[in-house]
């Protein structure tokens, strides 16, 4: 569930607050053509020679293309996939593991080249942010108006230091945020016709067609879920961007009957973890969540038909909204469905 995303699971509910208003229609306005062609210098009149309209319908106008960008790690990783590199000077969110290796959310971004402002939920070093002299802040919006990983207590100070751009990543199909990150990358000067980008798009499109064909011939029930010490979460395929898209392609997901506030998932006590039948578990693999090896002591977990059959596949529940980030996710789910048998 990309949306109770990389925080400690006990905090997820806080993120799920917020109504549905305004998310039905995604704003598709993108960087102005002259903005995309600007030299990126600091010149320009008061009107600004670079502009981009984000998914709050907020138009950002600057004197030139921003050269010092700070972004949520997932946003930075997506932009990097589309060709934005040296402009990313700082990141926040799960960037490095305890052993110093890159977190899965960092994608292919070189995490040693950027300044981290905080690795966990609630951490954001405002002084360090100011010292980077940021020209643009970028993050996701899983709920309307909620800037992901920007702490409420320091939000005003943070937003006063540089313009912010927020892209909608919840309650819309995954193709929409991918398209919007491509548009933002282009506005920041990336070449969307570069081989790296076109190859990734071709791989993604081929993977999508394979998944579409697979689910026509292979009928299995999939449950997207996440595990914590106290609760088992069943994700809602009508709200999570990747699940919405996979369902559009024909994947048959369990739909929770009674979701928590925000609609992203239904939380079940471990005693009730067998509430829904499924042939394949699509299990949240973020570092903050429990994995199969951590769950063997939970009797209900061990009794689930999919667990007994060994039909569990990792779910990158906070996808990277780029073709390079999404293609392996589609391929992995396709293989799991191809290999699964009906057990429920």
mmCIF file of N, CA and C in Angstrom, residues 282-326:
data_model
loop_
_atom_site.group_PDB
_atom_site.id
_atom_site.type_symbol
_atom_site.label_atom_id
_atom_site.label_comp_id
_atom_site.label_asym_id
_atom_site.label_seq_id
_atom_site.Cartn_x
_atom_site.Cartn_y
_atom_site.Cartn_z
ATOM 1 N N UNK A 282 0.244 -10.940 -2.413
ATOM 2 C CA UNK A 282 1.104 -9.900 -2.968
ATOM 3 C C UNK A 282 1.540 -9.098 -1.743
ATOM 4 N N UNK A 283 2.708 -9.453 -1.159
ATOM 5 C CA UNK A 283 3.066 -8.979 0.175
ATOM 6 C C UNK A 283 4.031 -7.794 0.150
ATOM 7 N N UNK A 284 3.607 -6.719 0.800
ATOM 8 C CA UNK A 284 4.385 -5.489 0.929
ATOM 9 C C UNK A 284 5.821 -5.807 1.355
ATOM 10 N N UNK A 285 6.793 -5.345 0.561
ATOM 11 C CA UNK A 285 8.192 -5.700 0.852
ATOM 12 C C UNK A 285 9.027 -4.536 1.368
ATOM 13 N N UNK A 286 8.384 -3.443 1.787
ATOM 14 C CA UNK A 286 9.171 -2.311 2.282
ATOM 15 C C UNK A 286 9.873 -2.673 3.590
ATOM 16 N N UNK A 287 10.941 -1.945 3.885
ATOM 17 C CA UNK A 287 11.770 -2.289 5.042
ATOM 18 C C UNK A 287 11.010 -2.162 6.364
ATOM 19 N N UNK A 288 9.947 -1.365 6.401
ATOM 20 C CA UNK A 288 9.197 -1.181 7.651
ATOM 21 C C UNK A 288 8.189 -2.305 7.909
ATOM 22 N N UNK A 289 8.047 -3.232 6.979
ATOM 23 C CA UNK A 289 7.013 -4.270 7.099
ATOM 24 C C UNK A 289 7.617 -5.639 7.406
ATOM 25 N N UNK A 290 6.777 -6.536 7.949
ATOM 26 C CA UNK A 290 7.238 -7.898 8.252
ATOM 27 C C UNK A 290 7.161 -8.776 7.010
ATOM 28 N N UNK A 291 8.134 -9.656 6.871
ATOM 29 C CA UNK A 291 8.236 -10.557 5.723
ATOM 30 C C UNK A 291 7.919 -11.997 6.157
ATOM 31 N N UNK A 292 7.734 -12.938 5.202
ATOM 32 C CA UNK A 292 7.342 -14.311 5.568
ATOM 33 C C UNK A 292 8.188 -14.925 6.684
ATOM 34 N N UNK A 293 9.492 -14.691 6.662
ATOM 35 C CA UNK A 293 10.362 -15.287 7.689
ATOM 36 C C UNK A 293 10.035 -14.737 9.084
ATOM 37 N N UNK A 294 9.459 -13.527 9.137
ATOM 38 C CA UNK A 294 9.115 -12.908 10.421
ATOM 39 C C UNK A 294 7.754 -13.367 10.930
ATOM 40 N N UNK A 295 7.003 -14.082 10.076
ATOM 41 C CA UNK A 295 5.593 -14.354 10.379
ATOM 42 C C UNK A 295 5.299 -15.806 10.742
ATOM 43 N N UNK A 296 6.326 -16.630 10.797
ATOM 44 C CA UNK A 296 6.097 -18.071 11.016
ATOM 45 C C UNK A 296 5.438 -18.352 12.361
ATOM 46 N N UNK A 297 5.607 -17.447 13.335
ATOM 47 C CA UNK A 297 5.002 -17.664 14.660
ATOM 48 C C UNK A 297 3.522 -17.288 14.711
ATOM 49 N N UNK A 298 3.009 -16.697 13.629
ATOM 50 C CA UNK A 298 1.580 -16.310 13.606
ATOM 51 C C UNK A 298 0.764 -17.493 13.084
ATOM 52 N N UNK A 299 -0.025 -18.163 13.949
ATOM 53 C CA UNK A 299 -0.763 -19.361 13.513
ATOM 54 C C UNK A 299 -1.673 -19.100 12.314
ATOM 55 N N UNK A 300 -2.363 -17.957 12.315
ATOM 56 C CA UNK A 300 -3.298 -17.700 11.200
ATOM 57 C C UNK A 300 -2.562 -17.530 9.887
ATOM 58 N N UNK A 301 -1.392 -16.906 9.951
ATOM 59 C CA UNK A 301 -0.575 -16.732 8.746
ATOM 60 C C UNK A 301 -0.227 -18.095 8.159
ATOM 61 N N UNK A 302 0.276 -18.974 9.006
ATOM 62 C CA UNK A 302 0.735 -20.291 8.541
ATOM 63 C C UNK A 302 -0.394 -21.146 7.973
ATOM 64 N N UNK A 303 -1.630 -20.834 8.377
ATOM 65 C CA UNK A 303 -2.781 -21.631 7.898
ATOM 66 C C UNK A 303 -3.381 -21.095 6.595
ATOM 67 N N UNK A 304 -2.976 -19.916 6.192
ATOM 68 C CA UNK A 304 -3.544 -19.365 4.947
ATOM 69 C C UNK A 304 -3.186 -20.284 3.780
ATOM 70 N N UNK A 305 -4.173 -20.635 2.927
ATOM 71 C CA UNK A 305 -3.908 -21.553 1.813
ATOM 72 C C UNK A 305 -2.747 -21.106 0.923
ATOM 73 N N UNK A 306 -2.660 -19.806 0.653
ATOM 74 C CA UNK A 306 -1.580 -19.299 -0.213
ATOM 75 C C UNK A 306 -0.223 -19.480 0.456
ATOM 76 N N UNK A 307 -0.185 -19.313 1.781
ATOM 77 C CA UNK A 307 1.078 -19.485 2.513
ATOM 78 C C UNK A 307 1.476 -20.959 2.504
ATOM 79 N N UNK A 308 0.507 -21.826 2.766
ATOM 80 C CA UNK A 308 0.776 -23.273 2.740
ATOM 81 C C UNK A 308 1.331 -23.693 1.388
ATOM 82 N N UNK A 309 0.800 -23.095 0.317
ATOM 83 C CA UNK A 309 1.223 -23.454 -1.045
ATOM 84 C C UNK A 309 2.500 -22.723 -1.461
ATOM 85 N N UNK A 310 3.004 -21.847 -0.596
ATOM 86 C CA UNK A 310 4.214 -21.086 -0.940
ATOM 87 C C UNK A 310 3.967 -20.052 -2.020
ATOM 88 N N UNK A 311 2.720 -19.604 -2.143
ATOM 89 C CA UNK A 311 2.362 -18.655 -3.203
ATOM 90 C C UNK A 311 2.304 -17.224 -2.644
ATOM 91 N N UNK A 312 3.512 -16.710 -2.396
ATOM 92 C CA UNK A 312 3.684 -15.353 -1.875
ATOM 93 C C UNK A 312 4.685 -14.663 -2.786
ATOM 94 N N UNK A 313 4.346 -13.463 -3.211
ATOM 95 C CA UNK A 313 5.283 -12.727 -4.073
ATOM 96 C C UNK A 313 5.454 -11.312 -3.520
ATOM 97 N N UNK A 314 6.664 -10.746 -3.604
ATOM 98 C CA UNK A 314 6.896 -9.414 -3.039
ATOM 99 C C UNK A 314 6.109 -8.334 -3.781
ATOM 100 N N UNK A 315 5.578 -7.400 -3.011
ATOM 101 C CA UNK A 315 4.858 -6.259 -3.581
ATOM 102 C C UNK A 315 5.607 -4.981 -3.207
ATOM 103 N N UNK A 316 6.102 -4.283 -4.200
ATOM 104 C CA UNK A 316 6.708 -2.965 -3.972
ATOM 105 C C UNK A 316 5.558 -1.976 -3.866
ATOM 106 N N UNK A 317 5.021 -1.873 -2.651
ATOM 107 C CA UNK A 317 3.734 -1.185 -2.487
ATOM 108 C C UNK A 317 3.828 0.319 -2.653
ATOM 109 N N UNK A 318 5.048 0.831 -2.694
ATOM 110 C CA UNK A 318 5.213 2.238 -3.047
ATOM 111 C C UNK A 318 6.029 2.269 -4.324
ATOM 112 N N UNK A 319 5.375 2.105 -5.468
ATOM 113 C CA UNK A 319 6.122 1.959 -6.722
ATOM 114 C C UNK A 319 6.861 3.233 -7.104
ATOM 115 N N UNK A 320 7.864 3.034 -7.937
ATOM 116 C CA UNK A 320 8.591 4.167 -8.512
ATOM 117 C C UNK A 320 7.836 4.550 -9.773
ATOM 118 N N UNK A 321 7.370 5.786 -9.830
ATOM 119 C CA UNK A 321 6.487 6.179 -10.923
ATOM 120 C C UNK A 321 7.263 6.579 -12.174
ATOM 121 N N UNK A 322 7.874 5.550 -12.778
ATOM 122 C CA UNK A 322 8.599 5.706 -14.043
ATOM 123 C C UNK A 322 8.470 4.374 -14.769
ATOM 124 N N UNK A 323 8.770 4.368 -16.061
ATOM 125 C CA UNK A 323 8.714 3.095 -16.808
ATOM 126 C C UNK A 323 9.772 2.123 -16.296
ATOM 127 N N UNK A 324 10.962 2.659 -15.985
ATOM 128 C CA UNK A 324 12.041 1.802 -15.489
ATOM 129 C C UNK A 324 11.688 1.207 -14.135
ATOM 130 N N UNK A 325 10.989 1.994 -13.312
ATOM 131 C CA UNK A 325 10.605 1.508 -11.998
ATOM 132 C C UNK A 325 9.459 0.516 -12.050
ATOM 133 N N UNK A 326 8.508 0.744 -12.959
ATOM 134 C CA UNK A 326 7.294 -0.072 -13.003
ATOM 135 C C UNK A 326 7.447 -1.385 -13.773
#
